[in-house]
Structures are given as C-alpha cells and as structure tokens.
JSON list of C-alpha atoms and ligand atoms in Angstrom, two decimals:
[
{"chain": "E", "resi": 28, "resn": "MET", "atom": "CA", "xyz": [-46.43, 31.25, 37.66]},
{"chain": "E", "resi": 29, "resn": "LYS", "atom": "CA", "xyz": [-44.31, 30.00, 40.26]},
{"chain": "E", "resi": 30, "resn": "ILE", "atom": "CA", "xyz": [-46.02, 27.19, 42.79]},
{"chain": "E", "resi": 31, "resn": "LEU", "atom": "CA", "xyz": [-44.64, 26.01, 46.15]},
{"chain": "E", "resi": 32, "resn": "VAL", "atom": "CA", "xyz": [-45.49, 22.24, 46.71]},
{"chain": "E", "resi": 33, "resn": "ILE", "atom": "CA", "xyz": [-45.43, 21.53, 50.54]},
{"chain": "E", "resi": 34, "resn": "HIS", "atom": "CA", "xyz": [-45.34, 17.87, 51.89]},
{"chain": "E", "resi": 35, "resn": "GLY", "atom": "CA", "xyz": [-46.18, 17.68, 55.75]},
{"chain": "E", "resi": 36, "resn": "PRO", "atom": "CA", "xyz": [-45.12, 14.99, 58.03]},
{"chain": "E", "resi": 37, "resn": "ASN", "atom": "CA", "xyz": [-44.32, 11.44, 57.31]},
{"chain": "E", "resi": 38, "resn": "LEU", "atom": "CA", "xyz": [-44.41, 12.21, 53.82]},
{"chain": "E", "resi": 39, "resn": "ASN", "atom": "CA", "xyz": [-40.70, 11.73, 53.47]},
{"chain": "E", "resi": 40, "resn": "LEU", "atom": "CA", "xyz": [-41.36, 7.89, 54.08]},
{"chain": "E", "resi": 41, "resn": "LEU", "atom": "CA", "xyz": [-43.29, 7.40, 51.08]},
{"chain": "E", "resi": 42, "resn": "GLY", "atom": "CA", "xyz": [-42.18, 4.33, 49.12]},
{"chain": "E", "resi": 43, "resn": "ARG", "atom": "CA", "xyz": [-41.90, 2.26, 52.58]},
{"chain": "E", "resi": 44, "resn": "ARG", "atom": "CA", "xyz": [-44.79, 4.06, 54.62]},
{"chain": "E", "resi": 45, "resn": "GLU", "atom": "CA", "xyz": [-48.07, 1.69, 54.27]},
{"chain": "E", "resi": 46, "resn": "PRO", "atom": "CA", "xyz": [-47.66, 1.42, 50.42]},
{"chain": "E", "resi": 47, "resn": "GLU", "atom": "CA", "xyz": [-51.07, -0.27, 50.39]},
{"chain": "E", "resi": 48, "resn": "ILE", "atom": "CA", "xyz": [-52.41, 3.12, 51.36]},
{"chain": "E", "resi": 49, "resn": "TYR", "atom": "CA", "xyz": [-50.16, 5.42, 50.00]},
{"chain": "E", "resi": 50, "resn": "GLY", "atom": "CA", "xyz": [-48.71, 3.73, 47.06]},
{"chain": "E", "resi": 51, "resn": "SER", "atom": "CA", "xyz": [-44.86, 2.61, 46.06]},
{"chain": "E", "resi": 52, "resn": "GLU", "atom": "CA", "xyz": [-43.43, 5.80, 44.86]},
{"chain": "E", "resi": 53, "resn": "THR", "atom": "CA", "xyz": [-40.93, 7.52, 46.84]},
{"chain": "E", "resi": 54, "resn": "LEU", "atom": "CA", "xyz": [-41.15, 11.20, 47.42]},
{"chain": "E", "resi": 55, "resn": "GLY", "atom": "CA", "xyz": [-38.29, 11.67, 45.19]},
{"chain": "E", "resi": 56, "resn": "GLU", "atom": "CA", "xyz": [-40.11, 10.07, 42.54]},
{"chain": "E", "resi": 57, "resn": "ILE", "atom": "CA", "xyz": [-43.32, 11.88, 43.32]},
{"chain": "E", "resi": 58, "resn": "ASN", "atom": "CA", "xyz": [-41.42, 15.11, 43.23]},
{"chain": "E", "resi": 59, "resn": "ASP", "atom": "CA", "xyz": [-39.91, 14.14, 39.76]},
{"chain": "E", "resi": 60, "resn": "ARG", "atom": "CA", "xyz": [-43.65, 13.70, 38.32]},
{"chain": "E", "resi": 61, "resn": "ILE", "atom": "CA", "xyz": [-44.70, 17.33, 39.52]},
{"chain": "E", "resi": 62, "resn": "GLU", "atom": "CA", "xyz": [-41.52, 18.89, 38.35]},
{"chain": "E", "resi": 63, "resn": "GLU", "atom": "CA", "xyz": [-42.12, 17.20, 34.99]},
{"chain": "E", "resi": 64, "resn": "ARG", "atom": "CA", "xyz": [-45.88, 18.24, 34.87]},
{"chain": "E", "resi": 65, "resn": "ALA", "atom": "CA", "xyz": [-45.05, 21.94, 35.72]},
{"chain": "E", "resi": 66, "resn": "ARG", "atom": "CA", "xyz": [-42.43, 21.69, 32.95]},
{"chain": "E", "resi": 67, "resn": "LEU", "atom": "CA", "xyz": [-44.96, 20.44, 30.51]},
{"chain": "E", "resi": 68, "resn": "ARG", "atom": "CA", "xyz": [-47.67, 23.17, 31.70]},
{"chain": "E", "resi": 69, "resn": "GLY", "atom": "CA", "xyz": [-45.16, 26.08, 31.39]},
{"chain": "E", "resi": 70, "resn": "VAL", "atom": "CA", "xyz": [-45.24, 26.71, 35.27]},
{"chain": "E", "resi": 71, "resn": "SER", "atom": "CA", "xyz": [-42.28, 26.95, 37.91]},
{"chain": "E", "resi": 72, "resn": "VAL", "atom": "CA", "xyz": [-42.46, 24.71, 40.68]},
{"chain": "E", "resi": 73, "resn": "VAL", "atom": "CA", "xyz": [-40.57, 24.35, 44.13]},
{"chain": "E", "resi": 74, "resn": "THR", "atom": "CA", "xyz": [-41.04, 21.74, 46.42]},
{"chain": "E", "resi": 75, "resn": "PHE", "atom": "CA", "xyz": [-40.35, 21.31, 50.42]},
{"chain": "E", "resi": 76, "resn": "GLN", "atom": "CA", "xyz": [-41.14, 18.74, 52.87]},
{"chain": "E", "resi": 77, "resn": "SER", "atom": "CA", "xyz": [-41.12, 19.20, 56.60]},
{"chain": "E", "resi": 78, "resn": "ASN", "atom": "CA", "xyz": [-41.95, 17.07, 59.57]},
{"chain": "E", "resi": 79, "resn": "HIS", "atom": "CA", "xyz": [-42.34, 20.24, 61.67]},
{"chain": "E", "resi": 80, "resn": "GLU", "atom": "CA", "xyz": [-45.42, 22.37, 61.85]},
{"chain": "E", "resi": 81, "resn": "GLY", "atom": "CA", "xyz": [-43.60, 25.57, 62.24]},
{"chain": "E", "resi": 82, "resn": "GLU", "atom": "CA", "xyz": [-41.27, 25.08, 59.53]},
{"chain": "E", "resi": 83, "resn": "ILE", "atom": "CA", "xyz": [-44.01, 24.56, 56.96]},
{"chain": "E", "resi": 84, "resn": "ILE", "atom": "CA", "xyz": [-45.55, 28.12, 58.47]},
{"chain": "E", "resi": 85, "resn": "ASP", "atom": "CA", "xyz": [-42.42, 29.79, 57.91]},
{"chain": "E", "resi": 86, "resn": "ALA", "atom": "CA", "xyz": [-42.24, 28.26, 54.13]},
{"chain": "E", "resi": 87, "resn": "ILE", "atom": "CA", "xyz": [-45.81, 29.51, 53.64]},
{"chain": "E", "resi": 88, "resn": "HIS", "atom": "CA", "xyz": [-44.72, 32.98, 55.00]},
{"chain": "E", "resi": 89, "resn": "ARG", "atom": "CA", "xyz": [-41.80, 33.36, 52.75]},
{"chain": "E", "resi": 90, "resn": "ALA", "atom": "CA", "xyz": [-43.69, 32.43, 50.04]},
{"chain": "E", "resi": 91, "resn": "ALA", "atom": "CA", "xyz": [-46.36, 35.16, 50.44]},
{"chain": "E", "resi": 92, "resn": "GLU", "atom": "CA", "xyz": [-43.31, 38.00, 51.07]},
{"chain": "E", "resi": 93, "resn": "ASP", "atom": "CA", "xyz": [-41.89, 39.85, 48.65]},
{"chain": "E", "resi": 94, "resn": "GLY", "atom": "CA", "xyz": [-38.06, 38.21, 47.81]},
{"chain": "E", "resi": 95, "resn": "PRO", "atom": "CA", "xyz": [-36.62, 35.26, 46.34]},
{"chain": "E", "resi": 96, "resn": "ASP", "atom": "CA", "xyz": [-38.88, 32.78, 47.87]},
{"chain": "E", "resi": 97, "resn": "ARG", "atom": "CA", "xyz": [-41.93, 34.45, 46.67]},
{"chain": "E", "resi": 98, "resn": "CYS", "atom": "CA", "xyz": [-44.88, 32.07, 45.25]},
{"chain": "E", "resi": 99, "resn": "ASP", "atom": "CA", "xyz": [-48.05, 32.74, 43.19]},
{"chain": "E", "resi": 100, "resn": "ALA", "atom": "CA", "xyz": [-49.69, 29.70, 44.64]},
{"chain": "E", "resi": 101, "resn": "LEU", "atom": "CA", "xyz": [-49.49, 26.94, 47.13]},
{"chain": "E", "resi": 102, "resn": "VAL", "atom": "CA", "xyz": [-50.18, 23.28, 46.73]},
{"chain": "E", "resi": 103, "resn": "ILE", "atom": "CA", "xyz": [-50.13, 21.48, 50.35]},
{"chain": "E", "resi": 104, "resn": "ASN", "atom": "CA", "xyz": [-50.52, 18.04, 51.45]},
{"chain": "E", "resi": 105, "resn": "PRO", "atom": "CA", "xyz": [-50.51, 18.58, 55.17]},
{"chain": "E", "resi": 106, "resn": "GLY", "atom": "CA", "xyz": [-50.24, 15.16, 56.42]},
{"chain": "E", "resi": 107, "resn": "ALA", "atom": "CA", "xyz": [-51.67, 14.60, 59.85]},
{"chain": "E", "resi": 108, "resn": "TYR", "atom": "CA", "xyz": [-51.72, 18.25, 60.26]},
{"chain": "E", "resi": 109, "resn": "THR", "atom": "CA", "xyz": [-54.58, 18.15, 58.27]},
{"chain": "E", "resi": 110, "resn": "HIS", "atom": "CA", "xyz": [-56.92, 17.09, 61.06]},
{"chain": "E", "resi": 111, "resn": "TYR", "atom": "CA", "xyz": [-55.91, 19.64, 63.64]},
{"chain": "E", "resi": 112, "resn": "SER", "atom": "CA", "xyz": [-53.29, 22.44, 62.77]},
{"chain": "E", "resi": 113, "resn": "ILE", "atom": "CA", "xyz": [-55.24, 25.73, 63.34]},
{"chain": "E", "resi": 114, "resn": "ALA", "atom": "CA", "xyz": [-51.80, 27.28, 63.08]},
{"chain": "E", "resi": 115, "resn": "ILE", "atom": "CA", "xyz": [-51.33, 26.07, 59.36]},
{"chain": "E", "resi": 116, "resn": "ARG", "atom": "CA", "xyz": [-54.84, 26.98, 58.39]},
{"chain": "E", "resi": 117, "resn": "ASP", "atom": "CA", "xyz": [-54.25, 30.53, 60.11]},
{"chain": "E", "resi": 118, "resn": "ALA", "atom": "CA", "xyz": [-50.99, 30.61, 58.02]},
{"chain": "E", "resi": 119, "resn": "ILE", "atom": "CA", "xyz": [-52.91, 30.25, 54.65]},
{"chain": "E", "resi": 120, "resn": "SER", "atom": "CA", "xyz": [-55.68, 32.59, 55.59]},
{"chain": "E", "resi": 121, "resn": "GLY", "atom": "CA", "xyz": [-53.31, 35.13, 56.65]},
{"chain": "E", "resi": 122, "resn": "THR", "atom": "CA", "xyz": [-51.63, 35.03, 53.20]},
{"chain": "E", "resi": 123, "resn": "ASP", "atom": "CA", "xyz": [-52.77, 36.11, 49.78]},
{"chain": "E", "resi": 124, "resn": "LEU", "atom": "CA", "xyz": [-51.70, 32.75, 48.72]},
{"chain": "E", "resi": 125, "resn": "PRO", "atom": "CA", "xyz": [-54.48, 30.46, 46.54]},
{"chain": "E", "resi": 126, "resn": "THR", "atom": "CA", "xyz": [-54.14, 27.22, 48.01]},
{"chain": "E", "resi": 127, "resn": "ILE", "atom": "CA", "xyz": [-55.15, 23.67, 46.88]},
{"chain": "E", "resi": 128, "resn": "GLU", "atom": "CA", "xyz": [-55.12, 21.04, 49.64]},
{"chain": "E", "resi": 129, "resn": "VAL", "atom": "CA", "xyz": [-54.20, 17.67, 48.33]},
{"chain": "E", "resi": 130, "resn": "HIS", "atom": "CA", "xyz": [-53.94, 13.95, 49.82]},
{"chain": "E", "resi": 131, "resn": "LEU", "atom": "CA", "xyz": [-52.62, 10.68, 48.23]},
{"chain": "E", "resi": 132, "resn": "SER", "atom": "CA", "xyz": [-55.43, 8.61, 50.19]},
{"chain": "E", "resi": 133, "resn": "ASP", "atom": "CA", "xyz": [-59.00, 9.38, 50.25]},
{"chain": "E", "resi": 134, "resn": "ILE", "atom": "CA", "xyz": [-59.56, 10.82, 53.90]},
{"chain": "E", "resi": 135, "resn": "THR", "atom": "CA", "xyz": [-63.29, 10.69, 53.79]},
{"chain": "E", "resi": 136, "resn": "ALA", "atom": "CA", "xyz": [-63.23, 7.02, 53.19]},
{"chain": "E", "resi": 137, "resn": "ARG", "atom": "CA", "xyz": [-60.74, 5.91, 56.41]},
{"chain": "E", "resi": 138, "resn": "GLU", "atom": "CA", "xyz": [-60.85, 6.52, 60.13]},
{"chain": "E", "resi": 139, "resn": "PRO", "atom": "CA", "xyz": [-63.42, 9.10, 61.27]},
{"chain": "E", "resi": 140, "resn": "PHE", "atom": "CA", "xyz": [-60.90, 11.27, 62.69]},
{"chain": "E", "resi": 141, "resn": "ARG", "atom": "CA", "xyz": [-59.09, 11.84, 58.96]},
{"chain": "E", "resi": 142, "resn": "LYS", "atom": "CA", "xyz": [-62.69, 12.79, 57.67]},
{"chain": "E", "resi": 143, "resn": "THR", "atom": "CA", "xyz": [-62.35, 16.33, 59.12]},
{"chain": "E", "resi": 144, "resn": "SER", "atom": "CA", "xyz": [-60.06, 19.01, 57.41]},
{"chain": "E", "resi": 145, "resn": "VAL", "atom": "CA", "xyz": [-59.39, 22.11, 59.20]},
{"chain": "E", "resi": 146, "resn": "ILE", "atom": "CA", "xyz": [-57.34, 23.27, 56.29]},
{"chain": "E", "resi": 147, "resn": "ALA", "atom": "CA", "xyz": [-59.94, 23.01, 53.56]},
{"chain": "E", "resi": 148, "resn": "PRO", "atom": "CA", "xyz": [-62.28, 25.83, 54.45]},
{"chain": "E", "resi": 149, "resn": "VAL", "atom": "CA", "xyz": [-58.87, 28.36, 53.83]},
{"chain": "E", "resi": 150, "resn": "CYS", "atom": "CA", "xyz": [-58.26, 26.44, 50.28]},
{"chain": "E", "resi": 151, "resn": "VAL", "atom": "CA", "xyz": [-59.76, 26.97, 46.80]},
{"chain": "E", "resi": 152, "resn": "LYS", "atom": "CA", "xyz": [-59.98, 23.42, 46.46]},
{"chain": "E", "resi": 153, "resn": "GLN", "atom": "CA", "xyz": [-59.35, 19.90, 48.10]},
{"chain": "E", "resi": 154, "resn": "ILE", "atom": "CA", "xyz": [-58.12, 17.02, 45.67]},
{"chain": "E", "resi": 155, "resn": "ALA", "atom": "CA", "xyz": [-57.95, 13.72, 47.65]},
{"chain": "E", "resi": 156, "resn": "GLY", "atom": "CA", "xyz": [-58.01, 10.12, 46.87]},
{"chain": "E", "resi": 157, "resn": "LEU", "atom": "CA", "xyz": [-56.09, 9.85, 43.53]},
{"chain": "E", "resi": 158, "resn": "GLY", "atom": "CA", "xyz": [-52.52, 9.10, 44.63]},
{"chain": "E", "resi": 159, "resn": "VAL", "atom": "CA", "xyz": [-49.71, 11.33, 43.03]},
{"chain": "E", "resi": 160, "resn": "GLU", "atom": "CA", "xyz": [-52.33, 12.35, 40.47]},
{"chain": "E", "resi": 161, "resn": "SER", "atom": "CA", "xyz": [-53.89, 14.47, 43.34]},
{"chain": "E", "resi": 162, "resn": "TYR", "atom": "CA", "xyz": [-50.65, 16.82, 43.09]},
{"chain": "E", "resi": 163, "resn": "LEU", "atom": "CA", "xyz": [-50.85, 16.98, 39.11]},
{"chain": "E", "resi": 164, "resn": "LEU", "atom": "CA", "xyz": [-54.17, 17.88, 38.87]},
{"chain": "E", "resi": 165, "resn": "ALA", "atom": "CA", "xyz": [-53.49, 20.41, 41.55]},
{"chain": "E", "resi": 166, "resn": "ILE", "atom": "CA", "xyz": [-50.66, 21.93, 38.67]},
{"chain": "E", "resi": 167, "resn": "ASP", "atom": "CA", "xyz": [-53.05, 21.76, 36.06]},
{"chain": "E", "resi": 168, "resn": "GLU", "atom": "CA", "xyz": [-55.80, 23.73, 37.93]},
{"chain": "E", "resi": 169, "resn": "PHE", "atom": "CA", "xyz": [-53.18, 26.60, 38.57]},
{"chain": "E", "resi": 170, "resn": "ALA", "atom": "CA", "xyz": [-51.78, 26.31, 35.05]},
{"chain": "E", "resi": 171, "resn": "ASP", "atom": "CA", "xyz": [-55.10, 26.60, 33.40]},
{"chain": "E", "resi": 172, "resn": "GLY", "atom": "CA", "xyz": [-56.04, 29.25, 35.71]},
{"chain": "E", "resi": 173, "resn": "ALA", "atom": "CA", "xyz": [-59.12, 27.31, 37.06]},
{"chain": "E", "resi": 174, "resn": "VAL", "atom": "CA", "xyz": [-59.04, 28.36, 40.44]},
{"chain": "I", "resi": 26, "resn": "LIG", "atom": "C1", "xyz": [-52.32, 12.19, 54.02]},
{"chain": "I", "resi": 26, "resn": "LIG", "atom": "C2", "xyz": [-53.87, 11.58, 54.80]},
{"chain": "I", "resi": 26, "resn": "LIG", "atom": "C3", "xyz": [-53.47, 12.16, 56.12]},
{"chain": "I", "resi": 26, "resn": "LIG", "atom": "O1", "xyz": [-54.73, 11.82, 57.03]},
{"chain": "I", "resi": 26, "resn": "LIG", "atom": "C4", "xyz": [-52.41, 11.42, 56.57]},
{"chain": "I", "resi": 26, "resn": "LIG", "atom": "O2", "xyz": [-51.92, 11.57, 58.04]},
{"chain": "I", "resi": 26, "resn": "LIG", "atom": "C5", "xyz": [-51.05, 11.56, 55.89]},
{"chain": "I", "resi": 26, "resn": "LIG", "atom": "C6", "xyz": [-51.06, 11.50, 54.64]},
{"chain": "I", "resi": 26, "resn": "LIG", "atom": "C7", "xyz": [-52.72, 11.68, 52.28]},
{"chain": "I", "resi": 26, "resn": "LIG", "atom": "O3", "xyz": [-51.98, 12.28, 51.58]},
{"chain": "I", "resi": 26, "resn": "LIG", "atom": "O4", "xyz": [-53.31, 10.66, 52.28]},
{"chain": "I", "resi": 26, "resn": "LIG", "atom": "O5", "xyz": [-50.16, 11.74, 56.43]},
{"chain": "I", "resi": 26, "resn": "LIG", "atom": "O6", "xyz": [-52.39, 13.49, 53.87]}
]
C-alpha cells in the first residue's frame, strides 16, 4: 500500500508558527515521524506540501491516475482550505482514493469559522486535535485496513 500525505498552506512554517497551537516540531520532523510509522507498519508513504490550491489538486489527480505517482490512499491536512475549498473537496470526491482528513489542532474548539470542514463529507474519517499523532493514527487506520 502506498499513501500520499498532503500538507496544505502554512504548514511549511510548523515549528515557528503559533507553537502554542501547533506544537514545536517542524514539518521535516513531522514527516520523519510519518515515514518511521509507515516503515514500522509496512506501508509506503510519500509526503508533499504546498501553499497553492491548484498544486494540491494536481497532486491528488496524479495520485489517482495510473503512473509513477499512483497511490492507494490519501491523508490530507488541508490547512485553511479545509474550511472553504470546494475545489479540493471535488478533487477528492472525483477520485477513487480513500481519504482521511487530519488536523494538528482541534478545529471544533477554536474560532467558529474553523468548525466547518467542507472536506470531511468526502473523507472516510477525520482525525483532529492530537498533534502529529493525528497523522500517525491515519497511517495506522490504512495499514490496519480499518477504513
Ligand atoms: C489546521 C487547522 C486549520 O484551521 C488551520 O487553518 C491550519 C492548520 C490544523 O492542522 O490544525 O492551517 O489544519
């Protein structure tokens, strides 16, 4: 099984971006943890970060098409796009990729505009509020064949 992990906008700033909300680990450190978990669970993982909606959509399309970038499953932290990107939602629903939406913070316990995810209805699951553990549990779910 090959899993694509997409990190959306501003997640390249992790480590120095509002550490009281998002923790002190950098994106590189988080990716190391994701890769370590994938190795332990015997699945393959590819990580990708972009600040651009269209690039995220292109990555989802490539993962769903036959070719070298084909993946079996998607883990996505869409960042702020979570709350309004119908285009990313349509990219997910337009492919056959089972998708888990993840968040470092608990989006239900913050500003009202973060409570709504337009992405969640097209995902098999949402895992939020557990820091890097949100990503690791998503890898476990796919490795276990639980979703
Ligand atoms: C986030 C939550 C979003 O509301 C925010 O815009 C982010 C990060 C999270 O991981 O907690 O960029 O997706």
